[in-house]
Short mmCIF file of C-alpha atoms in Angstrom, two decimals:
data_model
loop_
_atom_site.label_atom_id
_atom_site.label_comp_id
_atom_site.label_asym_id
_atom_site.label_seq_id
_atom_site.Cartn_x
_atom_site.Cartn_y
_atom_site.Cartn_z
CA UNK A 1 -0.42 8.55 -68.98
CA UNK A 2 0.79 5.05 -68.94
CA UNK A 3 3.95 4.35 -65.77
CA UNK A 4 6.06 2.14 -65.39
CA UNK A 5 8.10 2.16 -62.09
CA UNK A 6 10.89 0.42 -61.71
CA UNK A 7 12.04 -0.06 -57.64
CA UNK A 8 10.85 -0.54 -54.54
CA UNK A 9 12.59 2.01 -51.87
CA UNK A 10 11.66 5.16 -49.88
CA UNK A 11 10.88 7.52 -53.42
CA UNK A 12 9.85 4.48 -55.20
CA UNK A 13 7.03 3.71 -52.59
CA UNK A 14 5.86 7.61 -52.59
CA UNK A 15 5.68 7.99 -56.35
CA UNK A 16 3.58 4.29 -56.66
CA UNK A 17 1.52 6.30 -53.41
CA UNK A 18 0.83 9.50 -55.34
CA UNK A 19 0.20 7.66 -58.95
CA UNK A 20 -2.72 5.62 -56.70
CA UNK A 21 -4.18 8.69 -56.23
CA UNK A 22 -3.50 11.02 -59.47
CA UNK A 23 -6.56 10.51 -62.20
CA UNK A 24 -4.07 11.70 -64.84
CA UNK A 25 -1.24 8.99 -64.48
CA UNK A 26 -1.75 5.14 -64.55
CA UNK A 27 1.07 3.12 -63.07
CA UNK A 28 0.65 0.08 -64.82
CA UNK A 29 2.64 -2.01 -63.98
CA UNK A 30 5.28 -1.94 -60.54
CA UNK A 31 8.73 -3.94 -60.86
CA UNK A 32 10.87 -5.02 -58.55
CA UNK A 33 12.97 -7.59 -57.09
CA UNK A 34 11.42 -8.45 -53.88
CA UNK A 35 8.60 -11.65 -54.57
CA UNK A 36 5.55 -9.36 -52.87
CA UNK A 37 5.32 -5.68 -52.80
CA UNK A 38 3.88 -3.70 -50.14
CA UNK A 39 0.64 -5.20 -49.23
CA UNK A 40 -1.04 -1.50 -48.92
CA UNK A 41 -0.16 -1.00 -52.26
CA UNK A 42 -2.29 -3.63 -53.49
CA UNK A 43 -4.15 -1.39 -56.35
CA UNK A 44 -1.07 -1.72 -58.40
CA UNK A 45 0.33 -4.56 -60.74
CA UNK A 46 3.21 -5.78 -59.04
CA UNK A 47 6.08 -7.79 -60.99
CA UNK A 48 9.14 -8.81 -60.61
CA UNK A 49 10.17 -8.43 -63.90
CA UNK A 50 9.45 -5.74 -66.85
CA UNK A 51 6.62 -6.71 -68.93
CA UNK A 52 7.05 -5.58 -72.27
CA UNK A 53 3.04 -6.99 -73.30
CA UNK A 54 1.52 -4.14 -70.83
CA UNK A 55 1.39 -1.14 -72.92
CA UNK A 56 2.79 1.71 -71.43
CA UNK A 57 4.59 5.59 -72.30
CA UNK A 58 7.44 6.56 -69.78
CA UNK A 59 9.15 4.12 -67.53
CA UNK A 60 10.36 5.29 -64.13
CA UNK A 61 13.82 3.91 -62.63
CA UNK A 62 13.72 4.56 -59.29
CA UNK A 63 16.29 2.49 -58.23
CA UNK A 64 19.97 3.27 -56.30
CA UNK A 65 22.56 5.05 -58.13
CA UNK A 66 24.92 1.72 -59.36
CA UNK A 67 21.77 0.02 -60.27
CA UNK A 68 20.46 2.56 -62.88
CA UNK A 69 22.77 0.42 -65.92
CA UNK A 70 21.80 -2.79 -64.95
CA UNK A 71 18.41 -2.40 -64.95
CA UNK A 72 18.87 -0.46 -68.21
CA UNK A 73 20.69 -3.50 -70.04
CA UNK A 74 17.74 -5.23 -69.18
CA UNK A 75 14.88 -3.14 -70.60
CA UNK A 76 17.65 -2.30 -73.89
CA UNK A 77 15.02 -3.53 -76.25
CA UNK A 78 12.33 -1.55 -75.58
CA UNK A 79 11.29 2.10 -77.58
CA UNK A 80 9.51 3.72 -74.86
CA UNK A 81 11.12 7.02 -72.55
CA UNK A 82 13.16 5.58 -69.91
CA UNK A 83 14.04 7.78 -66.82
CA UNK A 84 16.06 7.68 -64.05
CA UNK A 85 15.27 9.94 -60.47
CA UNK A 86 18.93 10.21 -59.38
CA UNK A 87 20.48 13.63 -58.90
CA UNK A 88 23.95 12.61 -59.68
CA UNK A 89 24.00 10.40 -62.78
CA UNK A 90 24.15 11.58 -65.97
CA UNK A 91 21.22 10.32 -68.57
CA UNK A 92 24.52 7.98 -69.95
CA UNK A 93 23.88 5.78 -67.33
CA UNK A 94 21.04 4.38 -69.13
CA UNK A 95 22.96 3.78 -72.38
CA UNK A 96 21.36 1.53 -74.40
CA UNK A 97 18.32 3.05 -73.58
CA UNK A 98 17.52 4.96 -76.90
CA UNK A 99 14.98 7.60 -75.39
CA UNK A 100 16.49 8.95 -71.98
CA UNK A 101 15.10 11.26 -69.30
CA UNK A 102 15.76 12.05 -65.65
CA UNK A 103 12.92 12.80 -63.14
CA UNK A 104 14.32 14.54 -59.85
CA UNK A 105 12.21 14.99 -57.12
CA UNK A 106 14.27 17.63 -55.12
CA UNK A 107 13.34 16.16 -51.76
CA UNK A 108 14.21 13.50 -48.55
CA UNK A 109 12.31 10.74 -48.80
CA UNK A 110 11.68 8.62 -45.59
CA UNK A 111 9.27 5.56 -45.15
CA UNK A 112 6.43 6.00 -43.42
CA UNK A 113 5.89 9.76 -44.00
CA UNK A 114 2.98 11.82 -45.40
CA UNK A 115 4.77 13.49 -48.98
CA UNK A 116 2.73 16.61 -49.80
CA UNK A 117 4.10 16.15 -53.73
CA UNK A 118 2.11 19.77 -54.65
CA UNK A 119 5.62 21.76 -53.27
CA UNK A 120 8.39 18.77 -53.86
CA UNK A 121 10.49 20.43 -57.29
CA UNK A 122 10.98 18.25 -60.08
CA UNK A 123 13.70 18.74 -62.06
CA UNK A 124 13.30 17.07 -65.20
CA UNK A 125 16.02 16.68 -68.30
CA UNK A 126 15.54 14.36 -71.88
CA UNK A 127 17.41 13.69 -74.56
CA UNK A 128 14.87 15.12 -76.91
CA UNK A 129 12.14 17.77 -77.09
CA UNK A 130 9.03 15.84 -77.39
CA UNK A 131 10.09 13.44 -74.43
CA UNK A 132 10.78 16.74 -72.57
CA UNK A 133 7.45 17.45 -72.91
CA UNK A 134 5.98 13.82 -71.74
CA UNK A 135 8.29 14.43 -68.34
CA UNK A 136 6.82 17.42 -67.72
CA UNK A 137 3.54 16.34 -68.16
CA UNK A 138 3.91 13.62 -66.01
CA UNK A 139 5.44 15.93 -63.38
CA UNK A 140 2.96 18.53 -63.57
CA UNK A 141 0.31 16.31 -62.83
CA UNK A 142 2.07 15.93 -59.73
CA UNK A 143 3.90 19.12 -58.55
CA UNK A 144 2.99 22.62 -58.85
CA UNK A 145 6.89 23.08 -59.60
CA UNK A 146 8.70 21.48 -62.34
CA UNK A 147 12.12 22.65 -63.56
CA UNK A 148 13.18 21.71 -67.01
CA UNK A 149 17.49 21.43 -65.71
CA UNK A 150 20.79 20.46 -67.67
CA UNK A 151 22.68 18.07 -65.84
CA UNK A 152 25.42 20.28 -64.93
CA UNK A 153 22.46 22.08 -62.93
CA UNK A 154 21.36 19.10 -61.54
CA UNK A 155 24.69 18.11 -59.82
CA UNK A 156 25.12 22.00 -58.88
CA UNK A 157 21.56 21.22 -56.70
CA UNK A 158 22.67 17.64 -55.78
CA UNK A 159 25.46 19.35 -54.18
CA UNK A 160 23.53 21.95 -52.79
CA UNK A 161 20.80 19.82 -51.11
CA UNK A 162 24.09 18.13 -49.34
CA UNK A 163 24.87 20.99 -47.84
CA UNK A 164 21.81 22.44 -46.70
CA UNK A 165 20.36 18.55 -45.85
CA UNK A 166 22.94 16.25 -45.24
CA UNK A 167 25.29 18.28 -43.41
CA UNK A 168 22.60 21.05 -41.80
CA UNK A 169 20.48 17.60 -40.74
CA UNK A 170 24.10 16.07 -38.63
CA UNK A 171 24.70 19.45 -37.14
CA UNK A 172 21.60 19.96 -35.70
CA UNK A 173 22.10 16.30 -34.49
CA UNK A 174 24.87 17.87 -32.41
CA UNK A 175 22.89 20.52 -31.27
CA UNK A 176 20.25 17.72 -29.86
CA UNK A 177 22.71 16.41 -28.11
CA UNK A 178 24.07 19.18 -26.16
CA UNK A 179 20.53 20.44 -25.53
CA UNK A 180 19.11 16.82 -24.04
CA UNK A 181 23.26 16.24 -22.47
CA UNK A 182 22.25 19.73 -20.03
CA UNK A 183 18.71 18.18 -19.56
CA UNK A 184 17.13 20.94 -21.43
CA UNK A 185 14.17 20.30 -24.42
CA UNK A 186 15.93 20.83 -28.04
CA UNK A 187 12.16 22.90 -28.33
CA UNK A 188 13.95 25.86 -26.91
CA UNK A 189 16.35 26.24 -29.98
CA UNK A 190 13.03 26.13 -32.42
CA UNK A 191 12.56 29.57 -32.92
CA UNK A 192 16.81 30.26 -33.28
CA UNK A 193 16.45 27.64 -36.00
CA UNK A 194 13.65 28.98 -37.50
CA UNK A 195 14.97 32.44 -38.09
CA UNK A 196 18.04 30.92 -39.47
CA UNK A 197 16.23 29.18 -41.89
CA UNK A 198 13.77 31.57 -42.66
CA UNK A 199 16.85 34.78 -43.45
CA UNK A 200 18.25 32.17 -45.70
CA UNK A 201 15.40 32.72 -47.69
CA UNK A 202 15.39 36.22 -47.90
CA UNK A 203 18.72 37.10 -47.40
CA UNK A 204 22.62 36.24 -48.33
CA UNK A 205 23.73 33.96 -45.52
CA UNK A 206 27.05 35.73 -46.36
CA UNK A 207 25.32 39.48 -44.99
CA UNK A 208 23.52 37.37 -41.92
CA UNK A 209 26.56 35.49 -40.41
CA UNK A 210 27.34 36.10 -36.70
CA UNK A 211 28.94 34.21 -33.88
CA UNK A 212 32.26 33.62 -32.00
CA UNK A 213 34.11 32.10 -35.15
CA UNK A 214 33.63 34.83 -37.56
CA UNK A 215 34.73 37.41 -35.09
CA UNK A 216 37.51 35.11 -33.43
CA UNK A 217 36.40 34.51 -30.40
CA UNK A 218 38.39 32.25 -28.86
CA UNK A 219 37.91 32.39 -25.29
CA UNK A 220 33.90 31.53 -26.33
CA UNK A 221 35.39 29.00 -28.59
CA UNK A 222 37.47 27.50 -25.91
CA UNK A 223 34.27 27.14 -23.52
CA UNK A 224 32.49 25.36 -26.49
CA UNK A 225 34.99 23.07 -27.51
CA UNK A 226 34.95 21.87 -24.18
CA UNK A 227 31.61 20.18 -24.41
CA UNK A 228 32.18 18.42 -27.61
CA UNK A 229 33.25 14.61 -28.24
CA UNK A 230 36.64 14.76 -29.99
CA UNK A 231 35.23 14.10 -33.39
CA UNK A 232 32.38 17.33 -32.74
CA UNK A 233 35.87 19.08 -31.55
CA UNK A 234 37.48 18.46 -34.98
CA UNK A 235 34.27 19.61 -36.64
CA UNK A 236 33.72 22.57 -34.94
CA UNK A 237 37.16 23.89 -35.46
CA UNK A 238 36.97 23.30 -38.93
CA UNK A 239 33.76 24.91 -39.53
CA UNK A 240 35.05 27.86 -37.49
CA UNK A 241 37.91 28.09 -39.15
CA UNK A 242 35.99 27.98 -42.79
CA UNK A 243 33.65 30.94 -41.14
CA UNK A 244 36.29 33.17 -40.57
CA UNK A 245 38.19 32.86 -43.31
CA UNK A 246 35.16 33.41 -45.29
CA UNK A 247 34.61 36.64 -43.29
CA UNK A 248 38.44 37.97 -43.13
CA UNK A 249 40.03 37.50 -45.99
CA UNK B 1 9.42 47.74 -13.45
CA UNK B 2 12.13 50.67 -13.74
CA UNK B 3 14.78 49.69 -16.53
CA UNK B 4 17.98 50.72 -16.83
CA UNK B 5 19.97 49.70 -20.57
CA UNK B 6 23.45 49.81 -21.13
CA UNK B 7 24.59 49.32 -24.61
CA UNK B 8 23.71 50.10 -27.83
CA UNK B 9 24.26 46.94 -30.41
CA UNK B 10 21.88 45.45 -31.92
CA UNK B 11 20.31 43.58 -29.03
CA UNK B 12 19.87 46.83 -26.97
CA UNK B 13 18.47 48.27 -29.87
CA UNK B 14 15.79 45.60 -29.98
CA UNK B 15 14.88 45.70 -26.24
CA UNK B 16 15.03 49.12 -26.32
CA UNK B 17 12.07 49.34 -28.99
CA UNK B 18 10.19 46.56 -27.04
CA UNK B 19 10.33 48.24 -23.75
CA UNK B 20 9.34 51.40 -25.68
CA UNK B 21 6.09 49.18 -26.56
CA UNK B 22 5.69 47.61 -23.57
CA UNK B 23 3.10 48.64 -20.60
CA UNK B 24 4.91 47.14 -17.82
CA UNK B 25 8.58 48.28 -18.46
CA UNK B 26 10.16 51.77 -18.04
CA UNK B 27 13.64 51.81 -19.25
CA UNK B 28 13.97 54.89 -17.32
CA UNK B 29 17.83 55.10 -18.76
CA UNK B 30 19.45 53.77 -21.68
CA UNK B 31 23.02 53.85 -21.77
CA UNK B 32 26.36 53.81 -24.49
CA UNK B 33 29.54 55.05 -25.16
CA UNK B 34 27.62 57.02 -28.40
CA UNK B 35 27.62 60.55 -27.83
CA UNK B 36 23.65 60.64 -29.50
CA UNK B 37 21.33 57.57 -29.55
CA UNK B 38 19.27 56.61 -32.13
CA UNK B 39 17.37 59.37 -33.42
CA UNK B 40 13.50 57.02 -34.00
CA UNK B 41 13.92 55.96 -30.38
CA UNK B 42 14.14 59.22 -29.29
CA UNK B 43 11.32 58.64 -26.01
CA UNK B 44 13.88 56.41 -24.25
CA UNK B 45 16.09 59.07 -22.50
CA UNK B 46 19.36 58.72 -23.33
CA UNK B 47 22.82 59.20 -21.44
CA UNK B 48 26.41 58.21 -21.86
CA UNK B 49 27.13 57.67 -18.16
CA UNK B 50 24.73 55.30 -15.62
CA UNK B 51 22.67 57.65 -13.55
CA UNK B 52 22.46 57.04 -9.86
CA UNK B 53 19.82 59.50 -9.69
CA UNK B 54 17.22 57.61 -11.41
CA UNK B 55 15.36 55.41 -9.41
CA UNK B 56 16.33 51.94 -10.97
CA UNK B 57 15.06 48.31 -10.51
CA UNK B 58 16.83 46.32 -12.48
CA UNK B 59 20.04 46.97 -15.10
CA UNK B 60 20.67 45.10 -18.00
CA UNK B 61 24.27 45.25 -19.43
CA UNK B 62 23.07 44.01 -23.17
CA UNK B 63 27.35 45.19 -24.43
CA UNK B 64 29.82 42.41 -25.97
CA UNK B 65 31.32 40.05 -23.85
CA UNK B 66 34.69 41.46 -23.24
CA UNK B 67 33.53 44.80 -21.88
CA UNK B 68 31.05 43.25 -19.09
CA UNK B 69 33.26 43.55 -16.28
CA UNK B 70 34.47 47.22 -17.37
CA UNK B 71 30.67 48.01 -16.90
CA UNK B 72 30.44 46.27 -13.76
CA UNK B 73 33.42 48.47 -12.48
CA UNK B 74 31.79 51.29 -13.38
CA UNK B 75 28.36 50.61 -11.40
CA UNK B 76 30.12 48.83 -8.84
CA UNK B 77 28.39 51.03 -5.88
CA UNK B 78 25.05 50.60 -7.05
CA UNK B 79 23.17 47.91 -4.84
CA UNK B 80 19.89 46.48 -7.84
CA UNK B 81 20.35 43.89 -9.81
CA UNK B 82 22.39 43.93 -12.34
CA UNK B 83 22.36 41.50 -15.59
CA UNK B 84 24.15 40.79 -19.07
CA UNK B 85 22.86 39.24 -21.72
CA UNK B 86 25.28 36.90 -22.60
CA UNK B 87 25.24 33.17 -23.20
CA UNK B 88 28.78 32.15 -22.57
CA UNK B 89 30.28 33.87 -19.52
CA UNK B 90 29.91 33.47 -16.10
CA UNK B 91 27.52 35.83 -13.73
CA UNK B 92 31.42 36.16 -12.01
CA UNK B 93 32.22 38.59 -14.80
CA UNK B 94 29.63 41.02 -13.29
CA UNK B 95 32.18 40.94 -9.78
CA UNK B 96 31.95 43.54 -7.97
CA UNK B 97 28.32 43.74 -7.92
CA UNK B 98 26.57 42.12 -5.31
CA UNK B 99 22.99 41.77 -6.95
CA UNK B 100 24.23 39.57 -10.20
CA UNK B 101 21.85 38.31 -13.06
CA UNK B 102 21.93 36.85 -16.35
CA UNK B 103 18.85 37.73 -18.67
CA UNK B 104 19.84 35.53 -22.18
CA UNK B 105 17.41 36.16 -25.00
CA UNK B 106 17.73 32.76 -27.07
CA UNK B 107 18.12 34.40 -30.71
CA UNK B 108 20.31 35.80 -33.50
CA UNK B 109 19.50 39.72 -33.65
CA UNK B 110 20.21 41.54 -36.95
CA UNK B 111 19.88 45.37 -37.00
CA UNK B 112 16.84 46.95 -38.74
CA UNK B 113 14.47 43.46 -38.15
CA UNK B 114 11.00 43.24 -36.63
CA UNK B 115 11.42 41.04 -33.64
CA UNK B 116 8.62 38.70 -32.01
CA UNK B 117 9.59 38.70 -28.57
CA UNK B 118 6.28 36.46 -27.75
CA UNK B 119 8.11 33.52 -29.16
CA UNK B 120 11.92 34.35 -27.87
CA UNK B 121 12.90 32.01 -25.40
CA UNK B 122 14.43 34.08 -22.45
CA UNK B 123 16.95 32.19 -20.35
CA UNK B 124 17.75 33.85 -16.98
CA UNK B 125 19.65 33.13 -13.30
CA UNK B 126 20.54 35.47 -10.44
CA UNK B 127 22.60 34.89 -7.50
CA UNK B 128 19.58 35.06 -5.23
CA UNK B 129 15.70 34.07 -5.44
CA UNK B 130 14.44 37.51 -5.44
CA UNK B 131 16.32 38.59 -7.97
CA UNK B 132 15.54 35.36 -10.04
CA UNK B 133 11.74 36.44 -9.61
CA UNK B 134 12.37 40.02 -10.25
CA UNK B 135 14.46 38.77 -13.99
CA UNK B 136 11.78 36.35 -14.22
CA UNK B 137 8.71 38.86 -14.05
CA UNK B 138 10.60 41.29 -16.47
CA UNK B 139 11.17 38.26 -19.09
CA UNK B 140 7.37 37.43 -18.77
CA UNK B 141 6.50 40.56 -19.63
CA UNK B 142 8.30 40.44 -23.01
CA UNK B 143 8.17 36.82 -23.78
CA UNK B 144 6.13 33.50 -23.50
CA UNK B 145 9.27 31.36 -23.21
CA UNK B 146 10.97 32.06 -19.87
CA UNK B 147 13.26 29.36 -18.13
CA UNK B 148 15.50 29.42 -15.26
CA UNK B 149 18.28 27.81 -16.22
CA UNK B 150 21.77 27.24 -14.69
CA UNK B 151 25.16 28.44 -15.94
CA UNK B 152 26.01 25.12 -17.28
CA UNK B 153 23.02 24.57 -19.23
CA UNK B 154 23.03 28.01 -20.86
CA UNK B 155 26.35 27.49 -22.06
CA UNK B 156 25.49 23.98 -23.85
CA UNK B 157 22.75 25.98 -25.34
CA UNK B 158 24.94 28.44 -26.67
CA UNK B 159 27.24 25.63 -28.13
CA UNK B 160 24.06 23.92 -29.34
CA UNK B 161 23.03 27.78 -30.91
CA UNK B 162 26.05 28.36 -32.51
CA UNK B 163 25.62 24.58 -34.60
CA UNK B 164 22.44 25.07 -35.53
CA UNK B 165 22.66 29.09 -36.22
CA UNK B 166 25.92 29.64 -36.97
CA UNK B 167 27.27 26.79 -38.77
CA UNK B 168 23.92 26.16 -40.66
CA UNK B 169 24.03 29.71 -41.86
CA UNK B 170 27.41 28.95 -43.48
CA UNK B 171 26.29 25.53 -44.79
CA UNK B 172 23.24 27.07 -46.20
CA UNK B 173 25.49 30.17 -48.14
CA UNK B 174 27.67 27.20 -49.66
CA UNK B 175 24.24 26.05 -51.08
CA UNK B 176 23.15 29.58 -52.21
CA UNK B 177 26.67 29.79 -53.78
CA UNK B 178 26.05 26.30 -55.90
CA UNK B 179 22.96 27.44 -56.50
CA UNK B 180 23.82 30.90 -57.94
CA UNK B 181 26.71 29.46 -59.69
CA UNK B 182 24.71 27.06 -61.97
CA UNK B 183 21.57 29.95 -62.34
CA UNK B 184 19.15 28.29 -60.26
CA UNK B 185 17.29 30.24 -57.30
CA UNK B 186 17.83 29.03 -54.51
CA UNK B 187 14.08 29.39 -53.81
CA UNK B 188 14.32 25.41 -55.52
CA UNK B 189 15.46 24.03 -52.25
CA UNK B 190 13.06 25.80 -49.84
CA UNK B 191 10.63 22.64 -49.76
CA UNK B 192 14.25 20.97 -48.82
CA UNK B 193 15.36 23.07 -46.08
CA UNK B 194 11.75 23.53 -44.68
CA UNK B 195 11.82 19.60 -44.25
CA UNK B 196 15.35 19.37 -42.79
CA UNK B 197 14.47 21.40 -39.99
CA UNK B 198 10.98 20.34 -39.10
CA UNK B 199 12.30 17.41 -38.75
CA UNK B 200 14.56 17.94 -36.46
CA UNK B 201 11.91 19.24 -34.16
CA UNK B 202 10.21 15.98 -34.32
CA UNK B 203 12.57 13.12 -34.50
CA UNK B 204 16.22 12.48 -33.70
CA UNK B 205 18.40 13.79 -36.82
CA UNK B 206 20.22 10.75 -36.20
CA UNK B 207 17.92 8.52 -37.26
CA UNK B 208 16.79 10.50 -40.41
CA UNK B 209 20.18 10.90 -41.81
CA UNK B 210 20.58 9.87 -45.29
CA UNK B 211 23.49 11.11 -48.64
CA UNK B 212 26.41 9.68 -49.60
CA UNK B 213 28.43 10.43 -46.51
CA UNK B 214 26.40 8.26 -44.51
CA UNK B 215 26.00 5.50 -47.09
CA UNK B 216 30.13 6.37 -48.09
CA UNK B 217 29.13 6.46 -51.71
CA UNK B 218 32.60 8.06 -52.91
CA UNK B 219 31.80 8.51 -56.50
CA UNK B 220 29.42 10.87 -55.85
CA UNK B 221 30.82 12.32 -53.11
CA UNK B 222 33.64 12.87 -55.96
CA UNK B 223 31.53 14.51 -58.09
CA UNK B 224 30.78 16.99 -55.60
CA UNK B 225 33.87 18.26 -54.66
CA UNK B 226 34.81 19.15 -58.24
CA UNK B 227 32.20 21.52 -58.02
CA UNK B 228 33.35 23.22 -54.87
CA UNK B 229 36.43 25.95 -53.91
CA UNK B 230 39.44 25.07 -51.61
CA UNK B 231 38.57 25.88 -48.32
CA UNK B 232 34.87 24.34 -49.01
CA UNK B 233 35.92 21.08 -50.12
CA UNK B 234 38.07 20.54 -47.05
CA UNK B 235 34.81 21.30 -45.34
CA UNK B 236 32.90 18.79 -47.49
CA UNK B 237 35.13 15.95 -46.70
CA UNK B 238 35.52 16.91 -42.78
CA UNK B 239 32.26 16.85 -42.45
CA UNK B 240 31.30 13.35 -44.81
CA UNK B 241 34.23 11.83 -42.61
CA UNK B 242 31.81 12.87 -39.40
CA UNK B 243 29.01 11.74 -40.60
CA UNK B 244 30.48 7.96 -42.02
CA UNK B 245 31.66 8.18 -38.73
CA UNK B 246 28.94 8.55 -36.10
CA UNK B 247 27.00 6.15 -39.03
CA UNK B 248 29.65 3.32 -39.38
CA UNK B 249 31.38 2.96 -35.51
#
């Protein structure tokens, strides 16, 4: 299969990374707006612009959310499947794009990592059945677990991944911080966060929640809030406050 | 080492069975308010009162926070060393005993779970060196993780516990509601969630925080909250506002 990839960020880098060393998919040719691409990339045709002479089936927009109609308006004329990687825009985005698609790698990319693409989900979506199809071959060829989604499902996970990455990721930031603030390695919390993560697995969180805020304890609350920064103060009491309502109401 | 165990929750459940296993601990008494203890751990012998009788090393008061000094009260003529298990109150609480300890097992314990006590940090302290090597050979028998830590550090830890247990769990049952609600297992985000918190074990969250909080992208951010209840989206935007902050000041 013939790529294009439009974009030159974290997800952009990994997918030109895994196509250089796929034997089923081809990235032909590499777009983006900086002048010189990523020198250890070197194996693939860099441009700076679309080229419509280099033949090729699905293109790949892998650029940031508010970009995704731009750089459609600028490929308008071409007949090929077009698909964006965002989990929060709808396939409209690419309007006048005729054939539309969305390719979601349910993941966090960051530069400079190793990306074991086997166990990243792809969520894929098109406009049609046969384009479907081409996503999913493209994704299979790089994940052991693709997800044909509607886009309603995709913002449910978008949502989702916010909670359990975004927000999880800044609380155990605060939890760094008190363990290093007592001079104490953040090490000694691994195997408390590893059971929490594990249960959520197997269990309801709902069934597996403990701790001074669902069963009101104040006086531990009190000792706590004493160690926070006045915006971790604010936090915690709202995320208490969420727990036990959950739990006594 | 002679053991004595008062309490039966679910963390004197789970030393119970481990001292039951063990070849170098004797709980030679275990302890409650229950008139009959549970029935499979029926080799521990089992009373409702502490028995002076019994020739005793060390106690461990493993019962909720609020009724550690009614236990003390009670065993206030004894002269071993006495322990809770409690991260957030003061070895004070155990007044009037003379021989005071704290013997903290760093983990969330459910009822009916196999627990790895190998890989349990154990956090102890005692009033006096003997005692501290007395808590700490008792520890070392059950666990590889022993640390001597001080009253101000094992309360940070608890703070920094109930972030990354507590509040995580609730985070991650928002995500197995959206999940659930648009008929997706939540299985889809376990490559997600395994990444989160690895992470955190190897770099500063701070500096792998990414989402539209951090980058204040409010149209998505927008399209999130029409997904979620009341009382989570007031979560959602407490904790966005957190994050733009400790990002953006």
């Amino acid at each position: 299969m013939r790529i294009a990839l439009i974009g030159t960020g974290n997800l952009a880098t990994h997918l030109v990374k895994a196509f250089e060393k796929s034997n089923d998919i081809d990235c032909v040719q590499w777009v983006g707006r900086k002048t010189t691409p990523h020198l250890e990339l070197s194996r693939t045709p860099y441009f700076t612009q679309f080229q419509k002479s280099i033949d090729t089936d699905v293109c790949l927009v892998a650029v940031s959310d508010d970009q995704i109609t731009h750089v459609a308006h600028q490929l308008k004329d071409i007949d090929i499947l077009v698909a964006h990687t965002a989990g929060a825009i709808s396939t409209n985005a690419l309007e006048p794009i005729i054939r539309k698609g969305v390719f979601y790698p349910l993941q966090s990319f960051l530069q400079n990592t190793i990306v074991n693409w086997d166990d990243i989900p792809i969520c894929i979506e098109a406009t049609n059945r046969s384009d479907e199809h081409l996503l999913k071959t493209l994704a299979n060829s790089l994940s052991k677990q693709v997800h044909t989604i509607t886009q309603s499902q995709r913002l449910h996970l978008h949502a989702a991944a916010v909670f359990a990455n975004n927000f999880c990721n800044h609380l155990l930031g605060i939890s760094q911080n008190l363990t290093e603030k007592s001079g104490l390695p953040f090490a000694i919390l691994e195997p408390l966060i590893r059971e929490t993560f594990e249960r959520s697995f197997s269990q309801s969180t709902l069934s597996v929640q403990t701790g001074p805020a669902k069963r009101n304890d104040l006086k531990t609350q009190d000792k706590h809030l004493a160690l926070l920064s006045e915006k971790e103060v604010e936090l915690y009491r709202s995320l208490s406050q969420t727990i036990f309502n959950t739990h006594n109401t």
